[in-house]
Short mmCIF file of N, CA and C in Angstrom, two decimals:
data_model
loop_
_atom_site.label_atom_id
_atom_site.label_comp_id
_atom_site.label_asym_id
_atom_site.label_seq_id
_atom_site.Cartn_x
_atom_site.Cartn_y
_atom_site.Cartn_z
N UNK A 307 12.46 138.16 59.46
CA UNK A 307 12.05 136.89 58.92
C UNK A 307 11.14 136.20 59.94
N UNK A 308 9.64 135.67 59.40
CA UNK A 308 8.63 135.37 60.54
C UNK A 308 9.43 133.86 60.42
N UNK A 309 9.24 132.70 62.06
CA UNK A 309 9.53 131.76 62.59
C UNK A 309 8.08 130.77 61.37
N UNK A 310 9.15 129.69 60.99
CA UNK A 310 8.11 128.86 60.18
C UNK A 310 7.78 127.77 60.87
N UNK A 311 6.25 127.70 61.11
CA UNK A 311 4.98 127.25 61.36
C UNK A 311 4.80 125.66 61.06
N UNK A 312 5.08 124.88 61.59
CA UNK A 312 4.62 123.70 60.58
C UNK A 312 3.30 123.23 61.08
N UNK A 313 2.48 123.09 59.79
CA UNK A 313 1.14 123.24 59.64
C UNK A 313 0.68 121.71 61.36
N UNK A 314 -1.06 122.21 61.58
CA UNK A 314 -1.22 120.92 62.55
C UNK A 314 -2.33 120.92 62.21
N UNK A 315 -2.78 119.54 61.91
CA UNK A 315 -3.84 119.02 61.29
C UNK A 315 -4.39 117.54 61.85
N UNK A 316 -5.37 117.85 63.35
CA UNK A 316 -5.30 117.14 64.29
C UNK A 316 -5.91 115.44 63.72
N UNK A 317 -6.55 115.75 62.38
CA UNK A 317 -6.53 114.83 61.60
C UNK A 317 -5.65 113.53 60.97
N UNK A 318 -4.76 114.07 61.34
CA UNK A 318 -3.97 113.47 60.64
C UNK A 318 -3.53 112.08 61.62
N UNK A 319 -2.49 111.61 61.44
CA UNK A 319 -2.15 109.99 61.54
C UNK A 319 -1.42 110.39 62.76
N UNK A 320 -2.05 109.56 64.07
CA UNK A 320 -1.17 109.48 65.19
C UNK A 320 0.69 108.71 65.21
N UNK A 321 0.72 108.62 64.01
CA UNK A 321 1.90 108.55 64.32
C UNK A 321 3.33 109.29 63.17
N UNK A 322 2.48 110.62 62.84
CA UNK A 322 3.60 111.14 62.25
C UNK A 322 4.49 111.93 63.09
N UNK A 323 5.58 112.09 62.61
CA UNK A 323 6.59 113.08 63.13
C UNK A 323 6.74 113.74 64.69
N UNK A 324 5.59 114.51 64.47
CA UNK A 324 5.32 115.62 65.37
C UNK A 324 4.62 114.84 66.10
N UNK A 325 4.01 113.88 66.32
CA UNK A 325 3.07 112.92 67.16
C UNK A 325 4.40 112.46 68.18
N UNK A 326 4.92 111.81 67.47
CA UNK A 326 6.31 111.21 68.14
C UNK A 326 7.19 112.11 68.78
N UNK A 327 7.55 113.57 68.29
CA UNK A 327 8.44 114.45 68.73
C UNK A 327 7.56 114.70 70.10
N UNK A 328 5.97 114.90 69.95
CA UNK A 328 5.32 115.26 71.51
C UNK A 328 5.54 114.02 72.62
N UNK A 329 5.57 112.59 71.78
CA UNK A 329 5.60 111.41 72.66
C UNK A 329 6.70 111.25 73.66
N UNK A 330 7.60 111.81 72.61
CA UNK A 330 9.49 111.52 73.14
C UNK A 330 9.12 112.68 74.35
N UNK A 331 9.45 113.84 73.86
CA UNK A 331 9.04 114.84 75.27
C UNK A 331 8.27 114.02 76.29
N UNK A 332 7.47 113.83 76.30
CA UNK A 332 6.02 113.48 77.10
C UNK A 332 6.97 112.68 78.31
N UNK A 333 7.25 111.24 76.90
CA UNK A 333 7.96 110.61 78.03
C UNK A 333 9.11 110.77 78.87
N UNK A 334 10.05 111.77 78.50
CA UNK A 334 10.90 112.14 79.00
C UNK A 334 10.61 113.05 79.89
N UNK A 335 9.53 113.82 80.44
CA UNK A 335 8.75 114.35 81.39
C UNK A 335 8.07 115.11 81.11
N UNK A 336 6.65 114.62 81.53
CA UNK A 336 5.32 114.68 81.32
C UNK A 336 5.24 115.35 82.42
N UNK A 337 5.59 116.61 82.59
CA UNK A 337 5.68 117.82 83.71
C UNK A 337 5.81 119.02 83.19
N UNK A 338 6.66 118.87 81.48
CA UNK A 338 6.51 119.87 81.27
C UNK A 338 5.15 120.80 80.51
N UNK A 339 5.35 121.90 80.47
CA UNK A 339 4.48 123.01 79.64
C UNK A 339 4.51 122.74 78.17
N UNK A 340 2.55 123.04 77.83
CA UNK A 340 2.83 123.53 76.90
C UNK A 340 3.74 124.17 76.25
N UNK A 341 3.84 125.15 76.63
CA UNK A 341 5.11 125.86 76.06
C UNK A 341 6.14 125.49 75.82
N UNK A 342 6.61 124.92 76.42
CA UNK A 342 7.97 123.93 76.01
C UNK A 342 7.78 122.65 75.65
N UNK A 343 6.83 121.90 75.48
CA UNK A 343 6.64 121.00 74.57
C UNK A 343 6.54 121.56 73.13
N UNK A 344 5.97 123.11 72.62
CA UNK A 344 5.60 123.68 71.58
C UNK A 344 7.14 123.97 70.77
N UNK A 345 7.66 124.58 71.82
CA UNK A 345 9.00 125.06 71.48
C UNK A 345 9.91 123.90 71.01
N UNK A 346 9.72 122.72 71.43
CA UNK A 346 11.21 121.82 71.51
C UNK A 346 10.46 121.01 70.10
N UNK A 347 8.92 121.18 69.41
CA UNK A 347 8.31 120.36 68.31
C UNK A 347 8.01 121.24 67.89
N UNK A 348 8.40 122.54 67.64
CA UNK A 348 7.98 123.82 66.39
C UNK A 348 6.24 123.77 66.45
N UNK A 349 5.61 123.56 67.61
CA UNK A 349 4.33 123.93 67.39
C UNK A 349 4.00 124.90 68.52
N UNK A 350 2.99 125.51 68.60
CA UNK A 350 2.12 126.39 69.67
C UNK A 350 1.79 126.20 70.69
N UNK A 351 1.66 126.28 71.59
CA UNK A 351 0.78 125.47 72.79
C UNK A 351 -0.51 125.32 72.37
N UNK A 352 -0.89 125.62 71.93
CA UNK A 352 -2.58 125.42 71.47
C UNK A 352 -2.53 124.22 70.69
N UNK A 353 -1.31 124.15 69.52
CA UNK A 353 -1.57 123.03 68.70
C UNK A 353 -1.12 121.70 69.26
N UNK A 354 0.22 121.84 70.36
CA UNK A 354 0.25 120.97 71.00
C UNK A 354 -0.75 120.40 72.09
N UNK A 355 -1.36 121.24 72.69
CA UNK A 355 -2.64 120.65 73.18
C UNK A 355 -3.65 119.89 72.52
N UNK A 356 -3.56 120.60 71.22
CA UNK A 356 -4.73 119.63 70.23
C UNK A 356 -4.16 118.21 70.13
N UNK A 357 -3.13 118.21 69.60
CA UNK A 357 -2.26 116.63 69.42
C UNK A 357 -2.11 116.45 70.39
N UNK A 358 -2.29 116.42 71.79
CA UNK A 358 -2.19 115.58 72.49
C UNK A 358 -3.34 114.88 73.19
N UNK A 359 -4.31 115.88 73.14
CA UNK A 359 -5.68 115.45 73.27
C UNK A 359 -6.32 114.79 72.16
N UNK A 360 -5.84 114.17 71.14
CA UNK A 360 -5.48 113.74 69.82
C UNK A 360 -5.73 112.64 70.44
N UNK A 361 -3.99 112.05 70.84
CA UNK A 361 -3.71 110.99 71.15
C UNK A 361 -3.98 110.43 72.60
N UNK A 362 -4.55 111.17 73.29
CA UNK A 362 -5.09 110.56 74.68
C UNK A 362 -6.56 109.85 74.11
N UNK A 363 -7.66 111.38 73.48
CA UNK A 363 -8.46 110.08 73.15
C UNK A 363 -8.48 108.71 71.43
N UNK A 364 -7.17 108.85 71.43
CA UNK A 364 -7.70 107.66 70.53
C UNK A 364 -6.24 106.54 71.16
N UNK A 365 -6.04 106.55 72.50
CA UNK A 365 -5.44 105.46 73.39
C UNK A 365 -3.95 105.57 73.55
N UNK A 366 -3.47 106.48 72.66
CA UNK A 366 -1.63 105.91 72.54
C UNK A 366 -1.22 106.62 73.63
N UNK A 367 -1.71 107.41 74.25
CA UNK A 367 -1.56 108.07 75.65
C UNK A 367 -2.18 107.31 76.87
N UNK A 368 -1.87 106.63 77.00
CA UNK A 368 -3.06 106.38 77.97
C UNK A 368 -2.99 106.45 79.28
N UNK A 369 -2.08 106.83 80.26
CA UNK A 369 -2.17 108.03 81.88
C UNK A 369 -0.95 108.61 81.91
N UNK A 370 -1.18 109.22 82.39
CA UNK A 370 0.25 110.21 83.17
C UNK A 370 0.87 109.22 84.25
N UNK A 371 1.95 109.03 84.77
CA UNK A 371 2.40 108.82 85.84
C UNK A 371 3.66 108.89 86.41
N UNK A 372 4.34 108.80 87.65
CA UNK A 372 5.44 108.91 88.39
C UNK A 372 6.28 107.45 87.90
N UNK A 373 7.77 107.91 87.62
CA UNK A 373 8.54 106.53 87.85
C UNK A 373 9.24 106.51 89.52
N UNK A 374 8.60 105.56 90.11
CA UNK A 374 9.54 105.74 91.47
C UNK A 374 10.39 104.79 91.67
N UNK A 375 11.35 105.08 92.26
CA UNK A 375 12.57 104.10 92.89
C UNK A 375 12.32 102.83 93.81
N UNK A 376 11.85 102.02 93.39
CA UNK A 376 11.15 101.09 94.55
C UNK A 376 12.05 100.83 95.72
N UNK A 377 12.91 100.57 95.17
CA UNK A 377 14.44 100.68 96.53
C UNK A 377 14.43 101.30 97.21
N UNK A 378 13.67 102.65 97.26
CA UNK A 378 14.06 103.83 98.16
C UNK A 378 13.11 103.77 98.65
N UNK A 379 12.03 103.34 98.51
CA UNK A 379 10.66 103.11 99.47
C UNK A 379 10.50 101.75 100.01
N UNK A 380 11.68 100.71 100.02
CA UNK A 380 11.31 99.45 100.83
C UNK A 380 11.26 98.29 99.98
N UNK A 381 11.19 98.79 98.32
CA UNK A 381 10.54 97.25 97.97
C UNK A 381 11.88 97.15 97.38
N UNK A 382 12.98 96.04 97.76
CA UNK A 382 13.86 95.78 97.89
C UNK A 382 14.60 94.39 96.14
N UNK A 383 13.34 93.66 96.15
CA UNK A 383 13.61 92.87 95.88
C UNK A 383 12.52 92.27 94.64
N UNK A 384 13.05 92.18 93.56
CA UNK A 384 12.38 91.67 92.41
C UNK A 384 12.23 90.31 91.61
N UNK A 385 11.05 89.38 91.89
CA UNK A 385 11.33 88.15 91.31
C UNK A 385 10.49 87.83 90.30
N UNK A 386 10.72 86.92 89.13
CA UNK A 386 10.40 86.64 88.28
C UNK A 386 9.97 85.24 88.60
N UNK A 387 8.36 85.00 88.70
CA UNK A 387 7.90 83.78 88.38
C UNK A 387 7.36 83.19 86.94
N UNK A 388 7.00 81.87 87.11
CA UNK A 388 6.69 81.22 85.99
C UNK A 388 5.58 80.40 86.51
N UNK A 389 5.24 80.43 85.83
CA UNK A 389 3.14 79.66 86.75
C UNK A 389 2.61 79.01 85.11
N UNK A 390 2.20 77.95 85.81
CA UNK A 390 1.54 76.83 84.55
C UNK A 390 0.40 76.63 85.27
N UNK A 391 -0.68 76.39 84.64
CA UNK A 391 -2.20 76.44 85.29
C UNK A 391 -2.58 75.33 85.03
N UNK A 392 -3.46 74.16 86.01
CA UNK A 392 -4.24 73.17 85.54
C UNK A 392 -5.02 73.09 83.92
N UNK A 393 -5.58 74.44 83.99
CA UNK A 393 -6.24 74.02 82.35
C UNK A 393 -6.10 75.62 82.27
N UNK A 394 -6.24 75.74 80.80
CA UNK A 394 -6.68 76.50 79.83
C UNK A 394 -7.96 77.29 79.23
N UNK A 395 -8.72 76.81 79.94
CA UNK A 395 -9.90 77.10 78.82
C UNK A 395 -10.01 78.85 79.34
N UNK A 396 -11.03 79.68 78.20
CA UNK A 396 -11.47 80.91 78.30
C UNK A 396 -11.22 81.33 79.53
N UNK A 397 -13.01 80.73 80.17
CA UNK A 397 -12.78 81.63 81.76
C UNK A 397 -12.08 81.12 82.69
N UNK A 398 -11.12 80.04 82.83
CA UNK A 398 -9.76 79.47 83.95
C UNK A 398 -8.70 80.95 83.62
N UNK A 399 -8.30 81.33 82.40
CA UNK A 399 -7.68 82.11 81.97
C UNK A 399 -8.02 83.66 81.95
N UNK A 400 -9.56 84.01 82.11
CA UNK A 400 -10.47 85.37 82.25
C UNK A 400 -10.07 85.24 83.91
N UNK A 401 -10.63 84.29 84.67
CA UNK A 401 -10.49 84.32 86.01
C UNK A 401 -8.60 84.70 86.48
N UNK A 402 -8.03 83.69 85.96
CA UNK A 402 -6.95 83.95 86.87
C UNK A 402 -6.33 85.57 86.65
N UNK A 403 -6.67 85.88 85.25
CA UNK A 403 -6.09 87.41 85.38
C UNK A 403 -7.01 88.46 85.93
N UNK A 404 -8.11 88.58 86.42
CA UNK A 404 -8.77 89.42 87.46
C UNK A 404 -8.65 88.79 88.55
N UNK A 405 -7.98 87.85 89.18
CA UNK A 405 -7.13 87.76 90.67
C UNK A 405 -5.83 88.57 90.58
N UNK A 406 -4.91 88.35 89.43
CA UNK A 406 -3.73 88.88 89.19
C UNK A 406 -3.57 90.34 89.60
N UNK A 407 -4.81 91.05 89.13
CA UNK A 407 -5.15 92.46 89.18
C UNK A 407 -5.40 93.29 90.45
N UNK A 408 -5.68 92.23 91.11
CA UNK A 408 -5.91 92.63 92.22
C UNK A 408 -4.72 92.55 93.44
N UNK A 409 -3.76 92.00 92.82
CA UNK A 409 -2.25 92.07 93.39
C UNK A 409 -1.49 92.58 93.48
N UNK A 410 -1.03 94.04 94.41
CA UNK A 410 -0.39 94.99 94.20
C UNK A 410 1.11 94.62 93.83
N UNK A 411 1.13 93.85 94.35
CA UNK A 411 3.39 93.55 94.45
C UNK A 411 3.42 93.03 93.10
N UNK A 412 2.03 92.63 92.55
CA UNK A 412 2.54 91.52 90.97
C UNK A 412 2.78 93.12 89.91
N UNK A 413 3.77 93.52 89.68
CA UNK A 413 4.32 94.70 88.53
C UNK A 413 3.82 94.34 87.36
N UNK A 414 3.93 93.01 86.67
CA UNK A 414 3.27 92.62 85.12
C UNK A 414 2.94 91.51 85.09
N UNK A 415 2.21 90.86 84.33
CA UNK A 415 1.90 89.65 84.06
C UNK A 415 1.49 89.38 82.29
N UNK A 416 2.26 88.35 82.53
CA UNK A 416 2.15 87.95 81.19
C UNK A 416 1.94 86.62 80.84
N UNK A 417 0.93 86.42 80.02
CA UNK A 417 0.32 84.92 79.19
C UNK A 417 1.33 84.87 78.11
N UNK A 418 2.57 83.65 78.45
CA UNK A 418 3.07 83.65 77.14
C UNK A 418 2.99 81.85 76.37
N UNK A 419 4.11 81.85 75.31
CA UNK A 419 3.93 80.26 74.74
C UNK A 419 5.29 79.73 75.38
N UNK A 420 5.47 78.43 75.44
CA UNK A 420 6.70 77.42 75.93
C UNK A 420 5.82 76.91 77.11
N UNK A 421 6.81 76.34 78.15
CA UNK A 421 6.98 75.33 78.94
C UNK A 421 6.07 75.83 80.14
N UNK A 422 5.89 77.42 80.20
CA UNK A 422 5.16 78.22 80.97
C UNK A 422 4.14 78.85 80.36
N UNK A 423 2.85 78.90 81.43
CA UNK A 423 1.79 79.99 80.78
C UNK A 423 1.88 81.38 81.33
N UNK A 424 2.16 81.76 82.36
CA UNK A 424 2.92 82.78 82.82
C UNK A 424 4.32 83.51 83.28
N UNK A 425 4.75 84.43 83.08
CA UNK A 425 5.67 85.08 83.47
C UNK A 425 5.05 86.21 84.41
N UNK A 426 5.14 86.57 85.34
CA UNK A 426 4.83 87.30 86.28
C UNK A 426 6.13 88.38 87.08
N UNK A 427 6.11 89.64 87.26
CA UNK A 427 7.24 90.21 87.74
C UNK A 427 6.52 90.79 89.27
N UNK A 428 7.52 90.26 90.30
CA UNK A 428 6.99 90.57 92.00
C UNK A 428 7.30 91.21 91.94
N UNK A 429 7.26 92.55 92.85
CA UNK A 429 8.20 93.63 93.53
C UNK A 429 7.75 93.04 95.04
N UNK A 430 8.84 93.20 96.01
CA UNK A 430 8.23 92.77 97.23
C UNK A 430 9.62 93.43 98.29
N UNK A 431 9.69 93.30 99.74
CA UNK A 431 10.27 93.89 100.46
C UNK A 431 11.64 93.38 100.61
N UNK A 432 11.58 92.17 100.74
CA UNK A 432 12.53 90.85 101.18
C UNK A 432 12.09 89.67 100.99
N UNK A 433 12.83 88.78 101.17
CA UNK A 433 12.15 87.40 100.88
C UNK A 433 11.03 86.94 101.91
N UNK A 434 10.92 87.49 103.50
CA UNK A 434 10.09 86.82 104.10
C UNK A 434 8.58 87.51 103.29
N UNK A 435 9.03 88.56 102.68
CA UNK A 435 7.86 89.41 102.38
C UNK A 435 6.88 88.37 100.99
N UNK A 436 7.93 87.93 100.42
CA UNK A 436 7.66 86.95 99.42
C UNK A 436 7.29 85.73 99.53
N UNK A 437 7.81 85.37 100.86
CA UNK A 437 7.37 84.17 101.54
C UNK A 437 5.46 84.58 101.75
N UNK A 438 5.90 85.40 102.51
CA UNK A 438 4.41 85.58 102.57
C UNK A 438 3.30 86.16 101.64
N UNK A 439 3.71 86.70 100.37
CA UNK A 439 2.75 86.96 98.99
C UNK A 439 2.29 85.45 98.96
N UNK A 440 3.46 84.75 98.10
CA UNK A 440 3.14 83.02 97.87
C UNK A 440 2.19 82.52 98.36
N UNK A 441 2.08 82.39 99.86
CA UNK A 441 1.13 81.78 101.22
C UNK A 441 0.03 82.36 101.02
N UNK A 442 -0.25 83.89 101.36
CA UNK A 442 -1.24 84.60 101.33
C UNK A 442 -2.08 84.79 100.20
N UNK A 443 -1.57 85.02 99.19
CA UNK A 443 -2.35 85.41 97.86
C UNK A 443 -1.97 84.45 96.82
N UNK A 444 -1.02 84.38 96.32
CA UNK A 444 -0.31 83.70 95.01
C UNK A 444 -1.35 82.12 95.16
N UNK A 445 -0.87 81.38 96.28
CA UNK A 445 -1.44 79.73 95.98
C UNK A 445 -2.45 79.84 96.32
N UNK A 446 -2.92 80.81 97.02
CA UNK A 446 -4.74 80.97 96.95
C UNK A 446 -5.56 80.70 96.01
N UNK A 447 -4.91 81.18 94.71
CA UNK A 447 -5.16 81.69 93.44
C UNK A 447 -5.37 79.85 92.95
N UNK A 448 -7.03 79.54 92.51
CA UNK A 448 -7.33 77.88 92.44
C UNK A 448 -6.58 77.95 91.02
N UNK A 449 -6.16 76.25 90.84
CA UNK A 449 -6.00 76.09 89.50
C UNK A 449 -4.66 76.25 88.91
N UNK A 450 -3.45 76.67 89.83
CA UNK A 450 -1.74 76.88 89.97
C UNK A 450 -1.38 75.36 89.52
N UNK A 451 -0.82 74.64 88.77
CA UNK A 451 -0.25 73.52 89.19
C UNK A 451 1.16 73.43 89.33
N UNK A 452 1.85 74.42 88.73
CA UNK A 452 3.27 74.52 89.33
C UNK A 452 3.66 75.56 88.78
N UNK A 453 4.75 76.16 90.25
CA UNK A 453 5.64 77.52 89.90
C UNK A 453 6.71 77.46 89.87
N UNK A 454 7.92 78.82 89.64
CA UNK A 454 9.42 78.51 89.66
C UNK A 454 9.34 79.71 89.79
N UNK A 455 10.11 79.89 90.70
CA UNK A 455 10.59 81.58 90.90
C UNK A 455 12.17 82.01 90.70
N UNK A 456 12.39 82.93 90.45
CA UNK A 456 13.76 83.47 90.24
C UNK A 456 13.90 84.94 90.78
N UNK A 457 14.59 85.27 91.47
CA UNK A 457 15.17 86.64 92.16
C UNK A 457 16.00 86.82 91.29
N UNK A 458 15.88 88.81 91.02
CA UNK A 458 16.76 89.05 89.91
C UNK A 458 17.70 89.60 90.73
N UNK A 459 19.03 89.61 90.69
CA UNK A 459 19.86 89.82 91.10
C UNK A 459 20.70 91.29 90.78
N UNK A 460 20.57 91.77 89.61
CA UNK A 460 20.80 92.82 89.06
C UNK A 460 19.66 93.59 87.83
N UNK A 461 19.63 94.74 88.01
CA UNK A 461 18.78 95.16 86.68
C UNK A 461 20.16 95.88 85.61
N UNK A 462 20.18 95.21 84.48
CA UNK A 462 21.09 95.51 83.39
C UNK A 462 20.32 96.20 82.71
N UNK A 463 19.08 96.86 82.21
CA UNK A 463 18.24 97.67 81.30
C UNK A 463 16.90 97.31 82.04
N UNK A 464 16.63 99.02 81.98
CA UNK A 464 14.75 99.26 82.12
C UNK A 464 14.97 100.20 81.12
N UNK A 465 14.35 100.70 80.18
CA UNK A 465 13.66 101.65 79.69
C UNK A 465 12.85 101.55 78.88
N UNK A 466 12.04 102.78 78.14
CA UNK A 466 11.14 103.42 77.72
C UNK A 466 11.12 102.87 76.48
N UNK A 467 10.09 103.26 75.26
CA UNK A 467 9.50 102.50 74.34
C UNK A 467 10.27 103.68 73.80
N UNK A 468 11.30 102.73 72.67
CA UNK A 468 12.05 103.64 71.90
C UNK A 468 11.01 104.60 70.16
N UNK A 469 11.07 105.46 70.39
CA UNK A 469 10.11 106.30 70.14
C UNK A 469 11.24 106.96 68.71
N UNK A 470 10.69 106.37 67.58
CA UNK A 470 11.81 107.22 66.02
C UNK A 470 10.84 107.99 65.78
N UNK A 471 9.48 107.47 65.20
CA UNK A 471 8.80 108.52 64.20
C UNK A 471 8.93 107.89 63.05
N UNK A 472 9.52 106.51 62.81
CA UNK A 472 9.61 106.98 61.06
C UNK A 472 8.58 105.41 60.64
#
């Protein structure tokens, strides 16, 4: 009895089935082989290469990378600020996020709605280390009119973009 084939038709909609069955793998490590990406989604290595070069160029892929332990390399300590900006307009708001970018310890930043225009996540060494982001870079940054910071004390959930398919 020949092994049944399910058809790949690189055409088709980045987010059926088999799109998702390569995603879930991927993210669960993006180390492995063709071949065993083919095997564990009933496709080929060839066809899994096609779908995935699928979805790299039309964005839902968009890099490979390492999750590392920041703890184990020094960066000790994670805080959550909140930053409200003098004004609003376009480029106050174009500007402050190409300073942001250029901030290695800042992990995310986010423009949201309420009482704050930012949420920002530090990674940093220790607090003097944070002491000195603030000083050095953070209030550099024109146009801050007030912050609030919070050290997280525990991480209760990190993970991955829960990935169904349906």
């Amino acid at each position: 009895m020949k092994p049944v084939r399910i058809k790949d038709d690189p055409s088709e909609n980045p987010s059926d089935k088999i799109d998702f069955a390569i995603l879930r793998v991927l993210q669960q490590d993006s180390r492995k082989t063709l071949q065993e990406i083919g095997a564990e989604v009933g496709l080929s290595p060839t066809s899994c290469w096609t779908r995935i070069k699928k979805l790299e160029a039309q964005g839902v892929i968009k890099r490979y990378t390492v999750d590392i332990d920041a703890s184990k390399i020094g960066y000790h300590d994670s805080v959550i600020v909140q930053l409200t900006l003098e004004s609003h307009t376009d480029e106050t708001l174009y500007e402050f996020g190409k300073v942001l970018a250029t901030i290695p310890e800042i992990q995310e930043a986010y423009l949201v709605s309420g009482d704050y225009d930012y949420y920002i996540r530090i990674r940093v060494r220790d607090t003097r280390d944070y002491e000195r982001l603030l000083r050095e870079k953070l209030y550099k940054i024109p146009g801050i009119r007030h912050s609030k910071s919070h050290f997280v004390l525990r991480v209760l959930k990190e993970s991955s973009l829960p990935l169904t398919g349906e």
